[in-house]
CSV table of C-alpha atoms in Angstrom, one decimal:
chain,number,residue,atom,x,y,z
A,16,MET,CA,110.2,69.5,73.7
A,17,ASN,CA,112.3,66.3,75.3
A,18,GLN,CA,110.4,62.9,73.4
A,19,SER,CA,110.4,62.0,76.7
A,20,ILE,CA,108.3,64.3,78.3
A,21,GLN,CA,105.7,64.3,74.9
A,22,HIS,CA,105.4,61.0,75.7
A,23,LEU,CA,105.3,61.7,79.5
A,24,ILE,CA,102.9,63.9,79.5
A,25,GLY,CA,100.1,62.8,76.5
A,26,ASP,CA,100.3,59.0,77.9
A,27,SER,CA,97.9,59.3,81.1
A,28,ASP,CA,99.1,55.6,81.2
A,29,GLN,CA,102.2,55.8,80.5
A,30,HIS,CA,104.4,53.1,81.8
A,31,ILE,CA,105.5,53.1,85.3
A,32,PRO,CA,109.0,51.3,86.5
A,33,PRO,CA,108.3,49.9,89.8
A,34,ILE,CA,110.5,50.7,92.8
A,35,GLN,CA,113.0,50.1,94.2
A,36,ASN,CA,112.9,48.4,98.3
A,37,THR,CA,116.1,48.4,99.0
A,38,PHE,CA,118.1,52.1,98.1
A,39,ASN,CA,121.5,52.7,95.7
A,40,THR,CA,125.3,51.4,97.1
A,41,TYR,CA,126.6,55.3,98.1
A,42,ASN,CA,128.0,56.3,95.3
A,43,THR,CA,131.8,57.9,97.2
A,44,LYS,CA,133.7,59.8,93.0
A,45,PHE,CA,130.3,61.1,92.4
A,46,ASP,CA,131.7,64.8,91.1
A,47,PRO,CA,129.2,67.9,90.4
A,48,LEU,CA,132.3,69.1,87.8
A,49,ILE,CA,131.6,66.2,85.2
A,50,ASP,CA,128.5,63.9,86.5
A,51,GLN,CA,125.9,64.9,84.1
A,52,GLY,CA,123.5,64.2,88.0
A,53,LEU,CA,122.7,63.0,91.2
A,54,LYS,CA,121.6,58.7,89.9
A,55,GLY,CA,118.8,58.8,93.0
A,56,ASN,CA,117.5,56.5,95.3
A,57,GLU,CA,121.3,56.0,97.4
A,58,GLN,CA,122.0,55.3,100.9
A,59,TYR,CA,123.0,58.4,102.9
A,60,ALA,CA,127.3,59.2,103.5
A,61,PRO,CA,128.5,57.4,106.8
A,62,THR,CA,128.4,59.9,108.7
A,63,TYR,CA,128.5,59.9,112.3
A,64,TRP,CA,124.9,62.3,111.9
A,65,VAL,CA,123.4,59.7,109.9
A,66,ALA,CA,124.3,57.2,112.3
A,67,THR,CA,123.5,58.8,115.9
A,68,ALA,CA,120.4,60.3,114.3
A,69,GLY,CA,117.8,57.2,114.6
A,70,THR,CA,115.5,56.6,112.4
A,71,PRO,CA,113.7,59.2,109.0
A,72,PRO,CA,111.0,60.7,110.5
A,73,GLU,CA,108.7,60.3,107.1
A,74,ASP,CA,108.6,61.1,104.0
A,75,ASP,CA,106.0,61.0,100.6
A,76,GLY,CA,108.3,58.5,98.5
A,77,PRO,CA,108.8,58.3,95.5
A,78,LEU,CA,106.7,60.6,93.1
A,79,LEU,CA,105.0,58.8,91.4
A,80,GLY,CA,102.8,59.0,88.1
A,81,ASP,CA,102.3,62.9,86.2
A,82,ILE,CA,101.1,65.8,88.3
A,83,ASP,CA,100.5,69.0,88.5
A,84,ALA,CA,102.3,72.0,91.4
A,85,ASP,CA,102.0,75.5,91.3
A,86,ILE,CA,105.7,75.9,93.8
A,87,VAL,CA,108.5,73.1,93.4
A,88,ILE,CA,111.8,73.0,95.6
A,89,ILE,CA,114.3,71.6,94.0
A,90,GLY,CA,116.3,69.8,96.9
A,91,GLY,CA,115.7,68.6,100.3
A,92,GLY,CA,118.5,69.5,102.4
A,93,PHE,CA,118.6,72.6,104.7
A,94,THR,CA,117.6,75.4,102.9
A,95,GLY,CA,115.0,72.7,100.7
A,96,LEU,CA,113.2,72.3,103.6
A,97,SER,CA,113.6,76.2,105.0
A,98,THR,CA,112.1,76.6,102.3
A,99,ALA,CA,109.0,75.0,102.1
A,100,LEU,CA,108.5,75.3,106.3
A,101,THR,CA,107.7,78.7,105.5
A,102,LEU,CA,105.2,79.1,102.2
A,103,ALA,CA,103.7,75.6,104.0
A,104,GLU,CA,103.3,77.8,107.9
A,105,LYS,CA,103.6,81.6,106.4
A,106,PHE,CA,102.4,81.5,103.3
A,107,GLY,CA,99.6,78.4,103.3
A,108,THR,CA,100.6,76.7,99.9
A,109,ALA,CA,101.6,73.1,99.7
A,110,PRO,CA,105.1,73.1,98.4
A,111,LEU,CA,106.8,70.6,96.6
A,112,VAL,CA,109.9,69.5,97.7
A,113,LEU,CA,112.5,66.7,95.3
A,114,GLU,CA,115.0,65.6,96.7
A,115,ALA,CA,117.4,63.0,95.0
A,116,ASN,CA,117.7,60.1,96.9
A,117,ARG,CA,117.3,60.6,101.8
A,118,THR,CA,116.4,64.0,103.0
A,119,ALA,CA,119.2,66.1,104.0
A,120,TRP,CA,121.3,63.4,102.1
A,121,GLY,CA,123.9,65.5,101.0
A,122,CYS,CA,125.6,69.0,102.8
A,123,THR,CA,123.0,69.3,105.5
A,124,SER,CA,124.6,66.2,107.0
A,125,ARG,CA,128.3,66.0,106.1
A,126,ASN,CA,128.9,69.3,107.4
A,127,GLY,CA,130.7,69.9,111.1
A,128,GLY,CA,126.9,71.7,112.3
A,129,GLN,CA,128.4,74.8,113.3
A,130,GLY,CA,125.6,77.4,113.4
A,131,GLN,CA,128.2,80.7,113.5
A,132,ASN,CA,126.8,83.6,112.9
A,133,ALA,CA,127.8,84.6,109.6
A,134,SER,CA,127.3,83.6,105.8
A,135,GLY,CA,129.7,83.0,102.8
A,136,ARG,CA,133.6,83.2,102.6
A,137,LEU,CA,134.0,87.1,103.1
A,138,TYR,CA,135.0,88.2,106.7
A,139,ARG,CA,133.1,91.9,108.5
A,140,SER,CA,135.6,93.2,107.8
A,141,GLN,CA,136.4,92.7,103.7
A,142,TRP,CA,132.1,94.0,103.4
A,143,ILE,CA,133.0,97.0,103.7
A,144,ASP,CA,136.5,97.3,101.7
A,145,LYS,CA,133.6,95.2,99.2
A,146,TRP,CA,130.8,97.2,99.3
A,147,GLY,CA,131.3,100.4,102.1
A,148,LEU,CA,130.3,100.8,105.9
A,149,ASP,CA,126.9,101.7,105.5
A,150,THR,CA,126.2,98.5,102.6
A,151,ALA,CA,128.8,96.1,105.5
A,152,LYS,CA,126.2,96.9,108.7
A,153,ARG,CA,122.7,96.2,106.7
A,154,LEU,CA,123.6,93.2,105.5
A,155,ASP,CA,125.6,92.8,109.3
A,156,ALA,CA,121.6,93.6,110.6
A,157,GLU,CA,120.1,90.8,107.9
A,158,ILE,CA,122.7,87.9,108.7
A,159,ARG,CA,121.9,88.5,112.7
A,160,GLU,CA,118.4,88.7,111.8
A,161,GLY,CA,118.6,85.4,110.3
A,162,PHE,CA,121.0,84.4,113.3
A,163,ASP,CA,118.4,84.9,115.5
A,164,TYR,CA,115.8,82.8,113.8
A,165,PHE,CA,117.7,79.8,113.3
A,166,LYS,CA,117.8,80.3,117.3
A,167,GLU,CA,114.4,80.1,117.1
A,168,LEU,CA,113.6,76.9,115.5
A,169,VAL,CA,116.6,74.9,116.8
A,170,SER,CA,115.5,75.7,120.4
A,171,GLY,CA,111.5,74.1,119.5
A,172,ILE,CA,114.0,71.1,118.5
A,173,ASP,CA,115.8,67.9,119.7
A,174,CYS,CA,119.3,68.2,118.3
A,175,ASP,CA,121.9,68.5,120.1
A,176,ALA,CA,122.3,72.1,120.3
A,177,GLN,CA,125.5,73.4,122.2
A,178,ASP,CA,124.8,77.1,122.8
A,179,GLY,CA,128.7,78.2,123.3
A,180,GLY,CA,130.5,81.1,120.9
A,181,HIS,CA,133.3,80.5,118.2
A,182,LEU,CA,135.9,80.9,119.2
A,183,TYR,CA,138.6,81.6,116.0
A,184,ILE,CA,141.8,79.6,116.3
A,185,ALA,CA,145.6,81.7,115.5
A,186,HIS,CA,147.5,78.2,114.5
A,187,ARG,CA,150.7,80.5,114.2
A,188,ALA,CA,151.3,83.7,116.0
A,189,LYS,CA,151.4,86.0,112.8
A,190,LYS,CA,147.6,85.1,112.6
A,191,LEU,CA,147.1,87.8,116.0
A,192,ALA,CA,147.0,90.8,113.9
A,193,PHE,CA,144.6,89.7,111.2
A,194,LEU,CA,142.1,88.4,114.6
A,195,GLU,CA,143.2,91.5,116.5
A,196,HIS,CA,142.0,93.9,113.1
A,197,GLU,CA,139.1,91.1,113.0
A,198,ASN,CA,138.3,92.0,116.7
A,199,LYS,CA,138.5,95.7,116.1
A,200,VAL,CA,135.8,96.2,112.8
A,201,MET,CA,133.4,93.6,114.8
A,202,ARG,CA,133.4,95.6,118.2
A,203,GLU,CA,133.5,99.2,116.9
A,204,ALA,CA,132.2,98.7,113.9
A,205,PHE,CA,129.0,96.1,114.0
A,206,GLY,CA,128.9,96.4,118.3
A,207,TYR,CA,130.3,92.4,119.0
A,208,GLN,CA,131.3,91.5,122.4
A,209,THR,CA,134.2,89.3,120.7
A,210,ARG,CA,137.7,89.7,122.6
A,211,ILE,CA,140.9,88.8,122.1
A,212,LEU,CA,142.2,85.4,124.3
A,213,SER,CA,145.8,84.9,124.9
A,214,ARG,CA,147.3,81.5,123.9
A,215,GLU,CA,147.0,80.6,128.3
A,216,GLN,CA,143.8,82.4,128.2
A,217,LEU,CA,142.2,80.2,125.2
A,218,HIS,CA,143.9,76.9,127.3
A,219,ASP,CA,142.6,77.6,131.0
A,220,GLU,CA,138.7,78.6,129.5
A,221,PHE,CA,138.5,76.9,127.1
A,222,VAL,CA,140.5,74.2,125.3
A,223,ALA,CA,144.3,73.5,125.1
A,224,ASP,CA,145.1,73.2,121.5
A,225,GLN,CA,148.8,73.1,121.1
A,226,GLU,CA,149.7,74.6,117.4
A,227,ALA,CA,147.8,77.8,119.3
A,228,ALA,CA,148.8,81.3,119.5
A,229,GLY,CA,145.9,82.8,120.7
A,230,ALA,CA,142.2,82.9,119.6
A,231,LEU,CA,139.6,85.3,119.0
A,232,PHE,CA,136.0,84.4,121.0
A,233,GLU,CA,132.6,85.8,119.4
A,234,PRO,CA,130.0,85.0,121.7
A,235,ASP,CA,127.2,84.1,118.9
A,236,GLY,CA,127.7,80.4,117.8
A,237,VAL,CA,125.1,77.0,118.3
A,238,GLY,CA,126.6,73.5,118.0
A,239,VAL,CA,123.4,71.5,116.1
A,240,HIS,CA,123.1,67.6,115.1
A,241,PRO,CA,122.4,69.3,111.9
A,242,LEU,CA,120.4,66.2,110.7
A,243,LYS,CA,118.3,65.3,113.7
A,244,LEU,CA,117.2,69.0,112.6
A,245,ALA,CA,116.7,68.5,109.5
A,246,PHE,CA,115.1,65.9,110.5
A,247,GLY,CA,112.9,68.4,112.9
A,248,TYR,CA,112.4,71.4,109.8
A,249,LEU,CA,111.3,67.8,108.0
A,250,LYS,CA,108.4,66.5,110.6
A,251,ARG,CA,107.6,70.5,110.8
A,252,ALA,CA,107.5,71.7,107.3
A,253,ARG,CA,105.3,68.3,106.1
A,254,ALA,CA,102.8,69.0,109.0
A,255,ALA,CA,102.3,72.4,107.3
A,256,GLY,CA,101.2,70.9,104.4
A,257,ALA,CA,104.7,70.6,102.4
A,258,LYS,CA,105.2,67.0,101.2
A,259,VAL,CA,108.5,65.7,99.9
A,260,HIS,CA,109.7,63.3,97.8
A,261,THR,CA,112.8,61.1,98.0
A,262,SER,CA,114.5,59.5,95.5
A,263,THR,CA,113.3,62.0,93.2
A,264,PRO,CA,115.9,64.1,91.2
A,265,VAL,CA,115.4,66.0,88.4
A,266,LEU,CA,116.8,64.4,84.8
A,267,ASN,CA,115.8,67.0,82.6
A,268,TRP,CA,114.3,70.6,83.0
A,269,GLU,CA,112.5,72.2,80.4
A,270,THR,CA,110.6,75.5,80.3
A,271,HIS,CA,107.4,76.6,77.7
A,272,ASN,CA,105.2,79.3,78.1
A,273,GLY,CA,106.4,79.8,81.4
A,274,ILE,CA,105.3,76.5,82.7
A,275,HIS,CA,108.6,74.4,84.3
A,276,TYR,CA,108.2,70.3,82.3
A,277,LEU,CA,110.5,68.0,85.3
A,278,GLN,CA,111.0,65.0,84.6
A,279,THR,CA,111.8,62.7,87.6
A,280,PRO,CA,111.8,58.8,86.9
A,281,TYR,CA,108.8,58.0,87.5
A,282,GLY,CA,107.0,60.6,86.0
A,283,VAL,CA,107.1,64.8,85.1
A,284,VAL,CA,106.2,67.8,87.2
A,285,LYS,CA,104.6,70.1,85.4
A,286,ALA,CA,105.1,73.7,87.5
A,287,LYS,CA,104.5,77.5,87.4
A,288,ARG,CA,107.5,78.1,89.7
A,289,VAL,CA,110.4,76.4,91.1
A,290,ALA,CA,113.3,76.9,93.6
A,291,VAL,CA,116.8,75.3,93.5
A,292,ALA,CA,118.5,74.5,97.3
A,293,THR,CA,120.6,71.8,95.9
A,294,GLY,CA,123.6,73.2,97.1
A,295,GLY,CA,127.3,72.0,96.7
A,296,TYR,CA,125.6,68.8,94.9
A,297,THR,CA,124.2,70.8,92.0
A,298,PRO,CA,123.8,69.4,89.3
A,299,ASN,CA,125.7,69.4,86.9
A,300,GLY,CA,123.6,70.5,83.8
A,301,LEU,CA,120.8,71.2,85.8
A,302,HIS,CA,119.6,74.3,84.5
A,303,PRO,CA,121.5,77.4,82.1
A,304,SER,CA,120.9,79.9,84.9
A,305,LEU,CA,123.4,78.0,87.5
A,306,SER,CA,125.9,76.3,84.9
A,307,GLY,CA,129.3,77.5,86.0
A,308,LYS,CA,128.1,79.5,89.1
A,309,ILE,CA,129.7,77.5,92.2
A,310,MET,CA,133.2,75.9,92.4
A,311,PRO,CA,132.4,72.4,95.0
A,312,ILE,CA,134.9,72.4,97.3
A,313,LEU,CA,135.4,68.8,99.0
A,314,SER,CA,135.3,69.0,102.7
A,315,ASN,CA,137.3,65.5,104.6
A,316,SER,CA,135.6,64.7,108.2
A,317,ILE,CA,136.0,62.3,111.2
A,318,VAL,CA,135.0,61.8,114.4
A,319,THR,CA,137.0,59.8,117.7
A,320,ARG,CA,135.4,57.1,119.4
A,321,PRO,CA,133.5,58.1,122.6
A,322,LEU,CA,137.0,59.2,125.3
A,323,THR,CA,136.5,58.9,128.7
A,324,ALA,CA,137.3,62.1,130.8
A,325,GLN,CA,141.0,61.1,131.6
A,326,GLU,CA,141.5,61.4,128.1
A,327,LEU,CA,139.6,64.5,127.5
A,328,LYS,CA,141.5,66.0,130.1
A,329,GLU,CA,144.5,65.3,128.6
A,330,ALA,CA,144.1,66.2,125.9
A,331,GLY,CA,143.1,69.7,126.8
A,332,LEU,CA,139.4,69.5,125.4
A,333,ASN,CA,137.8,71.2,128.6
A,334,SER,CA,135.0,73.1,126.3
A,335,THR,CA,132.5,72.3,123.3
A,336,THR,CA,132.3,75.2,122.3
A,337,PHE,CA,133.3,75.1,118.3
A,338,ILE,CA,136.4,76.5,116.1
A,339,THR,CA,137.5,77.2,113.4
A,340,ASP,CA,141.0,78.1,112.3
A,341,THR,CA,142.9,80.7,110.4
A,342,ARG,CA,144.2,78.5,107.6
A,343,THR,CA,142.7,79.6,104.5
A,344,LEU,CA,142.0,75.3,104.4
A,345,ARG,CA,140.7,76.3,107.6
A,346,HIS,CA,140.8,73.3,109.9
A,347,TYR,CA,136.8,73.3,111.8
A,348,TYR,CA,136.5,70.9,114.8
A,349,ARG,CA,134.6,70.8,118.9
A,350,LEU,CA,133.8,68.3,121.6
A,351,LEU,CA,130.5,67.3,120.5
A,352,PRO,CA,127.9,66.0,123.5
A,353,ASP,CA,129.0,62.3,123.5
A,354,GLY,CA,132.6,63.1,124.2
A,355,SER,CA,133.5,62.4,120.7
A,356,VAL,CA,135.8,64.8,118.7
A,357,GLN,CA,134.6,66.2,115.0
A,358,CYS,CA,137.9,68.0,113.3
A,359,GLY,CA,137.2,68.8,109.3
A,360,SER,CA,138.8,70.3,106.1
A,361,ARG,CA,139.4,70.0,102.2
A,362,SER,CA,140.0,67.3,100.7
A,363,ALA,CA,141.0,65.9,97.5
A,364,LEU,CA,140.5,68.0,94.2
A,365,THR,CA,137.9,66.2,92.3
A,366,GLY,CA,136.0,63.0,93.5
A,367,ALA,CA,137.3,60.0,91.4
A,368,ASP,CA,140.1,60.5,94.5
A,369,ALA,CA,137.7,61.8,96.7
A,370,ASN,CA,138.8,58.1,98.8
A,371,ASN,CA,142.4,58.1,98.5
A,372,PRO,CA,143.9,57.2,101.6
A,373,ALA,CA,145.6,60.6,102.0
A,374,HIS,CA,143.4,62.7,102.2
A,375,LEU,CA,142.3,61.3,106.1
A,376,GLU,CA,146.2,61.4,107.0
A,377,ARG,CA,146.2,64.3,106.4
A,378,LEU,CA,143.2,65.1,108.5
A,379,LYS,CA,143.9,63.2,110.8
A,380,GLU,CA,148.2,64.9,111.6
A,381,GLY,CA,146.2,68.1,111.4
A,382,LEU,CA,143.9,67.4,114.1
A,383,TYR,CA,146.9,65.2,116.0
A,384,ARG,CA,149.1,68.7,115.6
A,385,LYS,CA,146.9,71.0,118.0
A,386,PHE,CA,145.6,67.9,120.0
A,387,PRO,CA,148.3,65.0,120.3
A,388,ARG,CA,147.2,63.9,123.4
A,389,LEU,CA,144.5,62.6,120.8
A,390,ARG,CA,147.0,60.6,118.2
A,391,GLY,CA,146.5,56.7,119.2
A,392,ILE,CA,142.5,57.7,119.9
A,393,PRO,CA,139.8,55.8,117.4
A,394,ILE,CA,139.0,57.1,114.3
A,395,ALA,CA,135.1,56.1,113.8
A,396,TYR,CA,133.3,58.1,110.7
A,397,SER,CA,135.2,59.4,108.3
A,398,TRP,CA,133.9,60.9,105.2
A,399,TRP,CA,133.9,64.3,102.5
A,400,GLY,CA,130.8,66.0,100.9
A,401,TRP,CA,131.1,68.6,98.6
A,402,VAL,CA,130.6,72.4,99.8
A,403,ASP,CA,128.5,74.9,97.8
A,404,VAL,CA,131.4,77.2,96.9
A,405,SER,CA,130.6,81.1,95.2
A,406,HIS,CA,133.5,83.0,92.8
A,407,ASP,CA,133.1,86.3,95.0
A,408,MET,CA,132.5,83.9,98.2
A,409,MET,CA,129.6,85.2,99.0
A,410,PRO,CA,126.3,83.3,99.0
A,411,ARG,CA,123.1,84.6,96.8
A,412,ILE,CA,119.4,84.5,97.2
A,413,VAL,CA,117.8,85.3,94.4
A,414,GLN,CA,115.3,84.8,91.2
A,415,PRO,CA,118.2,85.8,88.1
A,416,ASN,CA,115.9,86.6,85.8
A,417,PRO,CA,112.6,88.2,86.4
A,418,ASP,CA,110.9,87.4,83.4
A,419,GLU,CA,111.4,83.2,84.5
A,420,THR,CA,110.3,81.9,88.0
A,421,ILE,CA,113.3,80.3,88.9
A,422,TYR,CA,114.5,80.6,92.1
A,423,TYR,CA,117.6,80.0,93.7
A,424,ALA,CA,119.8,80.0,97.1
A,425,ILE,CA,122.9,78.1,97.4
A,426,GLY,CA,126.9,79.6,97.3
A,427,TYR,CA,127.2,79.6,101.8
A,428,GLY,CA,130.8,78.5,101.4
A,429,GLY,CA,130.7,76.6,103.7
A,430,ASN,CA,128.8,79.0,106.4
A,431,GLY,CA,125.5,77.5,105.8
A,432,VAL,CA,124.1,75.4,109.0
A,433,SER,CA,122.1,78.8,110.4
A,434,PHE,CA,122.1,81.0,107.6
A,435,SER,CA,120.1,79.0,105.3
A,436,ALA,CA,117.8,79.1,107.9
A,437,MET,CA,117.2,81.9,106.7
A,438,ALA,CA,118.2,82.1,103.6
A,439,GLY,CA,115.1,79.2,102.6
A,440,HIS,CA,112.7,81.8,104.9
A,441,ARG,CA,113.6,84.6,102.6
A,442,LEU,CA,113.5,82.1,99.2
A,443,ALA,CA,110.4,81.9,100.6
A,444,GLU,CA,109.6,85.6,100.2
A,445,ARG,CA,110.8,86.2,97.4
A,446,ILE,CA,109.1,83.3,94.7
A,447,MET,CA,105.5,84.7,96.8
A,448,GLY,CA,106.2,88.8,95.5
A,449,ILE,CA,107.1,90.0,98.6
A,450,GLN,CA,109.6,92.7,99.0
A,451,ARG,CA,111.9,94.2,101.2
A,452,PRO,CA,114.8,96.6,101.6
A,453,GLN,CA,116.3,93.8,102.8
A,454,PHE,CA,116.1,92.6,99.0
A,455,GLU,CA,118.2,96.0,98.2
A,456,LEU,CA,121.7,93.7,100.3
A,457,PRO,CA,124.3,92.1,97.8
A,458,ILE,CA,122.7,88.7,98.7
A,459,TYR,CA,119.9,89.8,97.1
A,460,GLN,CA,120.1,91.4,94.6
A,461,SER,CA,122.3,89.9,91.6
A,462,PRO,CA,122.7,86.8,90.3
A,463,LEU,CA,126.5,84.0,91.6
A,464,PRO,CA,128.4,85.6,88.7
A,465,SER,CA,130.4,83.1,86.3
A,466,HIS,CA,134.2,82.0,86.4
A,467,LEU,CA,135.8,83.4,83.6
A,468,PHE,CA,137.3,80.2,83.4
A,469,ARG,CA,135.0,77.4,83.9
A,470,PRO,CA,136.7,74.4,82.0
A,471,PHE,CA,140.2,75.5,83.9
A,472,ARG,CA,138.7,75.8,87.4
A,473,ARG,CA,140.5,72.1,88.9
A,474,LEU,CA,143.7,73.0,87.0
A,475,GLY,CA,143.1,76.2,89.5
A,476,GLN,CA,142.1,74.4,92.3
A,477,ALA,CA,145.1,72.7,92.2
A,478,LEU,CA,148.0,75.5,91.6
A,479,LEU,CA,145.9,77.8,94.8
A,480,TYR,CA,145.9,74.8,97.1
A,481,ARG,CA,149.9,74.5,96.9
A,482,TRP,CA,150.2,78.3,97.0
A,483,TYR,CA,147.7,78.3,100.3
A,484,TYR,CA,149.8,75.9,101.2
A,485,LEU,CA,152.6,77.8,102.2
A,486,LYS,CA,150.9,80.9,103.2
A,487,ASP,CA,149.2,78.7,105.9
A,488,GLU,CA,152.2,76.7,107.2
A,489,MET,CA,155.2,77.6,105.3
A,490,LEU,CA,155.5,82.2,104.5
């Protein structure tokens, strides 16, 4: 056993370092593929969501001293909080959430707030190609139930919800055939009331996106203020009996005789069951079951200052329905309730290069191509964050080894705002030993696949980005 863990669990009078009264500076260069872990106790990234969410609700602060726990959840974002909420409300347990920094510090406070009826990066037509129509239909039923569960949670939380559906924009005319095919599949195979919009219909009914050749409209879609939503999860989970300890990173994890020993800066947690919900911020080397299973991808995001009514009219921004385009390195964008415009897309390859101004300029130009009137409108917020992309582009909510009491929900690929609610709910059920027919589906049945060439992932990513650019913009 690690000597530091042995010392802490064997000495009831151990010295507890003083708690810092201020948060550490936000580390702009953190990189999950390189860094061994989060230093903990960091400030939030300077996002629009952080600036507009109001005062964070009370949490349980750093965990001080040693403690025994039945269920520990590592990660205090959407998934971790949803898991804690279900465990506390539905099963009457008192789960312990360990968050390295502040509540919803990672993916949850850095995304675009687009709650889609989806999960992972694969389209429904690809589900059919990969698993067959029957499995695809059962997976669709699960994702749809998850979206309904998400909407139920959103309805009880003040999170600036915008229930306007989702627009999938053809950024080039050649992409219209792809959208028409997806529309046919969604209508005929799954019964959705989707529809194809011409460029003129899109401009008249929604937004005058100047790149758009047309669009696919999905009625299912709810835009949210993600941090306000997470704060709602936090308050509800704690009210039901969950404990959420912030500034409590897991520094070391060992398992002996079926008991997990989680070393934190101020003590050791002895846990019977551990669930991991750390998304794109999963520390390198946290646990062997997660080693090499996620390809963290950086995504940039910007928000303009609020536009006047005249500026909105001139820009052709007539709807708050949120939008993604058909690029492989897609743009996602929306009009926010206060008249600001948010836009995000992929960014740097490494944490070291994340704050290179070239990435911000590239994203701004992408927004201006769509809405030329926004050129010259000040950018009020700019940030970036890591997205948890699995190697087969689909998430997993699993117990990877039936002989170990370890569970995880991870790999949403940028589509986790809504499905993370259901993923946390299902993860809680799995922890409690509930059996469901849905758990025969691929996202529940198998662990995350490993990457065959893990040491060369960044080189492969660089080559893929060049190919994606050519395919998206040139070919």
